[in-house]
Short mmCIF file of C-alpha atoms in Angstrom, two decimals:
data_model
loop_
_atom_site.label_atom_id
_atom_site.label_comp_id
_atom_site.label_asym_id
_atom_site.label_seq_id
_atom_site.Cartn_x
_atom_site.Cartn_y
_atom_site.Cartn_z
CA UNK P 1 -10.75 -4.08 -22.14
CA UNK P 2 -7.17 -3.17 -22.87
CA UNK P 3 -4.64 -6.00 -22.53
CA UNK P 4 -0.95 -5.33 -23.16
CA UNK P 5 1.80 -7.92 -23.52
CA UNK P 6 5.28 -7.54 -22.03
CA UNK P 7 4.39 -4.22 -20.41
CA UNK P 8 7.33 -2.73 -18.42
CA UNK P 9 6.34 -2.57 -14.76
CA UNK P 10 8.75 0.30 -14.17
CA UNK P 11 5.98 2.45 -15.68
CA UNK P 12 3.53 1.39 -12.99
CA UNK P 13 5.44 1.44 -9.68
CA UNK P 14 6.56 4.30 -7.47
CA UNK P 15 10.09 2.85 -7.32
CA UNK P 16 10.26 3.24 -11.13
CA UNK P 17 11.83 -0.20 -11.47
CA UNK P 18 10.62 -3.62 -12.61
CA UNK P 19 10.79 -5.76 -15.72
CA UNK P 20 7.97 -6.74 -18.10
CA UNK P 21 4.78 -8.49 -17.12
CA UNK P 22 3.44 -11.17 -19.49
CA UNK P 23 -0.02 -9.55 -19.63
CA UNK P 24 -1.17 -6.19 -18.28
CA UNK P 25 -4.95 -5.72 -18.16
CA UNK P 26 -6.99 -2.63 -17.34
CA UNK P 27 -10.38 -3.69 -15.99
CA UNK P 28 -13.15 -1.09 -15.87
CA UNK P 29 -16.04 -3.41 -14.96
CA UNK P 30 -16.55 -6.60 -13.00
CA UNK P 31 -16.99 -8.33 -16.36
CA UNK P 32 -13.56 -7.07 -17.45
CA UNK P 33 -12.06 -8.28 -14.20
CA UNK P 34 -13.54 -11.74 -14.66
CA UNK P 35 -12.22 -11.82 -18.24
CA UNK P 36 -8.71 -10.99 -17.05
CA UNK P 37 -8.88 -13.62 -14.33
CA UNK P 38 -10.11 -16.16 -16.92
CA UNK P 39 -7.14 -15.26 -19.12
CA UNK P 40 -4.80 -16.04 -16.24
CA UNK P 41 -6.55 -19.36 -15.65
CA UNK P 42 -6.48 -20.35 -19.33
CA UNK P 43 -2.77 -19.52 -19.57
CA UNK P 44 -2.04 -21.27 -16.24
CA UNK P 45 -0.60 -18.01 -14.92
CA UNK P 46 -0.91 -16.29 -11.56
CA UNK P 47 -2.49 -12.85 -11.40
CA UNK P 48 -1.88 -9.78 -9.27
CA UNK P 49 -4.21 -6.86 -8.60
CA UNK P 50 -2.31 -3.58 -8.89
CA UNK P 51 -3.27 -0.32 -7.19
CA UNK P 52 -0.98 2.68 -7.58
CA UNK P 53 2.13 0.51 -7.24
CA UNK P 54 3.20 2.50 -4.19
CA UNK P 55 4.03 -0.39 -1.87
CA UNK P 56 5.46 -2.76 -4.45
CA UNK P 57 8.83 -3.95 -5.72
CA UNK P 58 8.70 -5.85 -9.03
CA UNK P 59 11.61 -8.05 -10.05
CA UNK P 60 13.97 -6.89 -12.80
CA UNK P 61 13.01 -10.16 -14.54
CA UNK P 62 9.41 -9.01 -14.54
CA UNK P 63 6.39 -11.08 -13.62
CA UNK P 64 5.33 -14.18 -15.52
CA UNK P 65 1.66 -13.63 -14.91
CA UNK P 66 -1.23 -11.23 -15.37
CA UNK P 67 -1.23 -7.84 -13.65
CA UNK P 68 -4.72 -6.33 -13.41
CA UNK P 69 -5.29 -2.68 -12.65
CA UNK P 70 -8.77 -1.37 -11.86
CA UNK P 71 -10.45 1.75 -13.26
CA UNK P 72 -13.89 2.86 -14.51
CA UNK P 73 -16.65 1.42 -12.31
CA UNK P 74 -14.10 0.86 -9.55
CA UNK P 75 -13.32 4.60 -9.34
CA UNK P 76 -16.57 5.84 -7.82
CA UNK P 77 -17.49 7.23 -4.40
CA UNK P 78 -21.15 6.70 -3.47
CA UNK P 79 -22.53 8.89 -0.69
CA UNK P 80 -25.04 6.74 1.20
CA UNK P 81 -25.96 9.51 3.61
CA UNK P 82 -25.29 10.25 7.29
CA UNK P 83 -21.56 9.63 7.00
CA UNK P 84 -21.84 6.33 5.13
CA UNK P 85 -19.86 5.92 1.91
CA UNK P 86 -19.31 3.08 -0.56
CA UNK P 87 -15.93 3.49 -2.24
CA UNK P 88 -14.50 1.67 -5.26
CA UNK P 89 -11.17 -0.12 -4.97
CA UNK P 90 -9.50 2.12 -7.58
CA UNK P 91 -10.34 5.39 -5.82
CA UNK P 92 -7.18 7.17 -4.63
CA UNK P 93 -7.21 7.21 -0.84
CA UNK P 94 -6.39 10.92 -0.84
CA UNK P 95 -9.44 11.68 -2.99
CA UNK P 96 -11.74 9.78 -0.63
CA UNK P 97 -10.27 11.43 2.46
CA UNK P 98 -10.62 14.92 1.01
CA UNK P 99 -14.19 14.22 -0.10
CA UNK P 100 -15.16 13.29 3.45
CA UNK P 101 -13.42 16.36 4.88
CA UNK P 102 -15.42 18.69 2.64
CA UNK P 103 -18.63 17.06 3.84
CA UNK P 104 -17.66 17.45 7.48
CA UNK P 105 -16.76 13.87 8.39
CA UNK P 106 -13.74 12.76 10.39
CA UNK P 107 -12.12 9.35 10.85
CA UNK P 108 -9.80 9.07 7.86
CA UNK P 109 -8.87 12.70 7.13
CA UNK P 110 -5.28 12.20 8.30
CA UNK P 111 -4.76 9.48 5.67
CA UNK P 112 -5.06 11.87 2.71
CA UNK P 113 -1.30 11.91 2.17
CA UNK P 114 -1.05 8.15 1.61
CA UNK P 115 -0.52 7.73 -2.16
CA UNK P 116 -2.27 4.39 -2.66
CA UNK P 117 -5.75 3.33 -3.75
CA UNK P 118 -8.65 2.31 -1.53
CA UNK P 119 -8.19 -1.37 -2.41
CA UNK P 120 -4.53 -1.30 -1.52
CA UNK P 121 -5.30 0.57 1.69
CA UNK P 122 -7.81 -2.09 2.75
CA UNK P 123 -5.40 -4.89 1.78
CA UNK P 124 -2.62 -3.41 3.94
CA UNK P 125 -4.89 -1.75 6.52
CA UNK P 126 -3.07 1.50 5.76
CA UNK P 127 -2.67 3.97 8.56
CA UNK P 128 -0.95 7.16 9.67
CA UNK P 129 -1.00 9.60 12.55
CA UNK P 130 -3.21 7.43 14.73
CA UNK P 131 -5.80 6.54 12.09
CA UNK P 132 -6.22 3.25 10.19
CA UNK P 133 -8.51 2.62 7.25
CA UNK P 134 -9.99 -0.48 8.92
CA UNK P 135 -11.25 1.49 11.92
CA UNK P 136 -14.16 3.07 10.03
CA UNK P 137 -14.77 0.28 7.51
CA UNK P 138 -18.02 -1.62 7.98
CA UNK P 139 -17.93 -4.01 5.02
CA UNK P 140 -15.74 -5.07 2.09
CA UNK P 141 -17.17 -6.39 -1.17
CA UNK P 142 -14.98 -8.93 -2.95
CA UNK P 143 -14.85 -11.14 -6.02
CA UNK P 144 -13.86 -14.75 -5.40
CA UNK P 145 -11.97 -16.98 -7.81
CA UNK P 146 -15.19 -18.76 -8.74
CA UNK P 147 -16.60 -15.48 -10.10
CA UNK P 148 -19.04 -14.85 -7.26
CA UNK P 149 -19.20 -11.65 -5.23
CA UNK P 150 -19.77 -11.47 -1.50
CA UNK P 151 -19.72 -8.99 1.35
CA UNK P 152 -17.33 -9.45 4.26
CA UNK P 153 -18.15 -7.71 7.54
CA UNK P 154 -15.36 -5.81 9.26
CA UNK P 155 -15.29 -8.33 12.11
CA UNK P 156 -14.23 -10.97 9.59
CA UNK P 157 -11.56 -8.86 7.87
CA UNK P 158 -8.94 -9.54 10.56
CA UNK P 159 -7.64 -5.99 10.43
CA UNK P 160 -4.40 -5.54 12.34
CA UNK P 161 -1.25 -3.49 12.02
CA UNK P 162 -0.59 -3.43 8.26
CA UNK P 163 -2.50 -6.64 7.76
CA UNK P 164 -5.89 -8.03 6.83
CA UNK P 165 -7.45 -11.31 5.80
CA UNK P 166 -7.03 -10.29 2.15
CA UNK P 167 -3.30 -10.96 2.40
CA UNK P 168 -4.11 -14.62 3.06
CA UNK P 169 -7.04 -15.36 0.77
CA UNK P 170 -7.47 -14.89 -2.98
CA UNK P 171 -10.47 -12.59 -2.82
CA UNK P 172 -10.20 -9.47 -4.97
CA UNK P 173 -11.36 -6.27 -3.28
CA UNK P 174 -14.02 -4.47 -5.35
CA UNK P 175 -15.19 -1.82 -2.90
CA UNK P 176 -15.54 -1.02 0.76
CA UNK P 177 -18.26 0.65 2.83
CA UNK P 178 -17.52 3.08 5.63
CA UNK P 179 -19.33 4.79 8.48
CA UNK P 180 -17.60 8.01 9.47
CA UNK P 181 -18.27 10.19 12.50
CA UNK P 182 -19.38 13.77 11.97
CA UNK P 183 -16.66 16.26 12.84
CA UNK P 184 -19.23 18.17 14.90
CA UNK P 185 -19.71 15.12 17.12
CA UNK P 186 -16.04 15.49 18.06
CA UNK P 187 -16.40 19.23 18.61
CA UNK P 188 -14.69 20.07 15.34
CA UNK P 189 -15.50 21.95 12.15
CA UNK P 190 -14.36 21.38 8.57
CA UNK P 191 -11.65 23.97 9.12
CA UNK P 192 -10.28 21.90 12.01
CA UNK P 193 -10.09 18.77 9.85
CA UNK P 194 -8.36 20.73 7.10
CA UNK P 195 -5.88 22.12 9.64
CA UNK P 196 -5.11 18.63 10.96
CA UNK P 197 -4.61 17.37 7.40
CA UNK P 198 -2.31 20.30 6.61
CA UNK P 199 -0.28 19.53 9.73
CA UNK P 200 0.07 15.87 8.70
CA UNK P 201 1.08 16.84 5.17
CA UNK P 202 3.69 19.29 6.52
CA UNK P 203 5.14 16.52 8.71
CA UNK P 204 5.34 14.21 5.70
CA UNK P 205 7.08 16.84 3.60
CA UNK P 206 9.58 17.61 6.35
CA UNK P 207 10.42 14.03 7.30
CA UNK P 208 10.00 11.90 4.17
CA UNK P 209 11.90 11.86 0.85
CA UNK P 210 8.87 12.73 -1.25
CA UNK P 211 11.03 14.09 -4.07
CA UNK P 212 12.70 10.71 -4.68
CA UNK P 213 11.24 7.47 -6.03
CA UNK P 214 10.33 5.19 -3.14
CA UNK P 215 7.60 2.86 -1.90
CA UNK P 216 6.94 4.39 1.50
CA UNK P 217 8.11 2.76 4.71
CA UNK P 218 10.38 -0.16 3.92
CA UNK P 219 9.93 -2.01 7.21
CA UNK P 220 7.00 -2.55 9.54
CA UNK P 221 6.81 -1.06 13.01
CA UNK P 222 8.18 -3.48 15.61
CA UNK P 223 6.03 -5.14 18.26
CA UNK P 224 8.82 -4.42 20.75
CA UNK P 225 12.29 -2.95 20.47
CA UNK P 226 15.74 -4.16 21.42
CA UNK P 227 16.62 -5.32 24.95
CA UNK P 228 18.01 -1.91 25.92
CA UNK P 229 15.21 0.05 24.24
CA UNK P 230 12.10 -2.20 24.43
CA UNK P 231 9.60 0.61 23.92
CA UNK P 232 11.37 2.01 20.84
CA UNK P 233 9.49 0.36 17.97
CA UNK P 234 10.30 2.64 15.03
CA UNK P 235 12.46 0.76 12.49
CA UNK P 236 14.05 4.04 11.39
CA UNK P 237 15.54 4.52 14.86
CA UNK P 238 17.49 1.27 14.71
CA UNK P 239 18.51 1.77 11.09
CA UNK P 240 19.88 5.21 11.91
CA UNK P 241 21.61 3.99 15.10
CA UNK P 242 23.27 1.29 13.00
CA UNK P 243 24.83 4.09 10.94
CA UNK P 244 22.99 3.13 7.77
CA UNK P 245 21.59 6.47 6.65
CA UNK P 246 22.99 7.16 3.19
CA UNK P 247 24.13 3.53 2.74
CA UNK P 248 24.02 2.62 -0.94
CA UNK P 249 24.02 -0.48 -3.08
CA UNK P 250 24.00 0.42 -6.75
CA UNK P 251 21.37 3.09 -7.27
CA UNK P 252 19.45 2.21 -4.09
CA UNK P 253 20.00 4.31 -0.99
CA UNK P 254 18.82 4.42 2.61
CA UNK P 255 17.29 7.87 2.72
CA UNK P 256 19.35 10.52 4.49
CA UNK P 257 16.06 12.18 5.51
CA UNK P 258 14.18 9.16 6.91
CA UNK P 259 16.06 5.94 7.60
CA UNK P 260 13.02 3.70 7.08
CA UNK P 261 12.81 4.73 3.44
CA UNK P 262 14.88 3.13 0.70
CA UNK P 263 14.93 5.37 -2.34
CA UNK P 264 15.86 5.04 -5.98
CA UNK P 265 18.69 7.57 -5.99
CA UNK P 266 19.14 7.15 -9.73
CA UNK P 267 19.47 4.08 -11.92
CA UNK P 268 18.54 1.61 -9.18
CA UNK P 269 17.42 -1.89 -10.07
CA UNK P 270 14.94 -3.98 -8.13
CA UNK P 271 17.85 -6.20 -7.17
CA UNK P 272 19.70 -3.18 -5.73
CA UNK P 273 16.67 -2.27 -3.60
CA UNK P 274 16.02 -5.80 -2.35
CA UNK P 275 19.70 -6.39 -1.61
CA UNK P 276 19.95 -3.13 0.32
CA UNK P 277 16.86 -4.00 2.36
CA UNK P 278 18.43 -7.35 3.26
CA UNK P 279 21.70 -5.64 4.15
CA UNK P 280 19.83 -3.30 6.49
CA UNK P 281 18.00 -6.23 8.08
CA UNK P 282 21.28 -8.05 8.71
CA UNK P 283 23.10 -5.03 10.16
CA UNK P 284 20.23 -4.18 12.50
CA UNK P 285 19.96 -7.82 13.59
CA UNK P 286 23.71 -7.98 14.26
CA UNK P 287 23.74 -4.78 16.30
CA UNK P 288 20.42 -4.97 18.16
CA UNK P 289 19.25 -8.57 17.95
CA UNK P 290 15.96 -7.67 16.31
CA UNK P 291 14.55 -8.67 12.93
CA UNK P 292 13.00 -6.03 10.72
CA UNK P 293 10.14 -7.21 8.53
CA UNK P 294 9.57 -5.70 5.10
CA UNK P 295 6.33 -3.82 4.55
CA UNK P 296 6.92 -3.64 0.79
CA UNK P 297 5.42 -6.43 -1.32
CA UNK P 298 7.78 -8.33 -3.66
CA UNK P 299 6.42 -9.47 -7.02
CA UNK P 300 8.17 -11.81 -9.42
CA UNK P 301 11.28 -13.97 -9.20
CA UNK P 302 14.27 -12.42 -7.42
#
């Protein structure tokens, strides 16, 4: 197993920012993963499981702990037959979605444009265009701190909007099992799924700053909007109405294309990005009386 010391996290996050991590481990087997977790325990350090780094902001000071990224055995898709699949935590979500499309199964095909891994998608209950990863998940296999593995049924995963039980416990996601409906059962063919995916990808390209370093949506969808617009729950609406599109702090900018994206417009620091997100929260609260909640995970000391 490869273990690096003082590895710059700017190399491993979509924001392209972040200071060094004390130890960076690449685990390709469960044994590797246990070894990395043991290292953290022996050094009295916390550890963090890293996917594609697409929903993460790492402090400029770095992270005084162990970052573990999964590969190898965690990168497999096992076809169990009849629309059932067991998928490793390191599998890119787009790869899994496209695999199921080719085999004529629906349920997650609209998620192919999400740039994270399967583990990260389960952790956040990733979703887009009316689909969520938790909807078709039947079981999640995890590794506990004591080194034991166990299966957690979907009913016990507490899937909700951008949340799951894995945000509250210390279990490490190893894989997840899914049961997907056949496209034919919904009166569709593979070509229909591909067309729906293409439509979703076109919407992403037209409305999101994909050509700039970012971590996806900065803030979570609201449960209810402001007093005058209670059914308007898109954070981007309020950010734009507050006149914040194009607002900059250092190299961080509120996207001029989609207000719920903060982008690295060039030379941004993690501090710039965090400070700008807080500025946006304050301005929206002042104007509309609502509190935006960050969707992006912060790692390290800010």
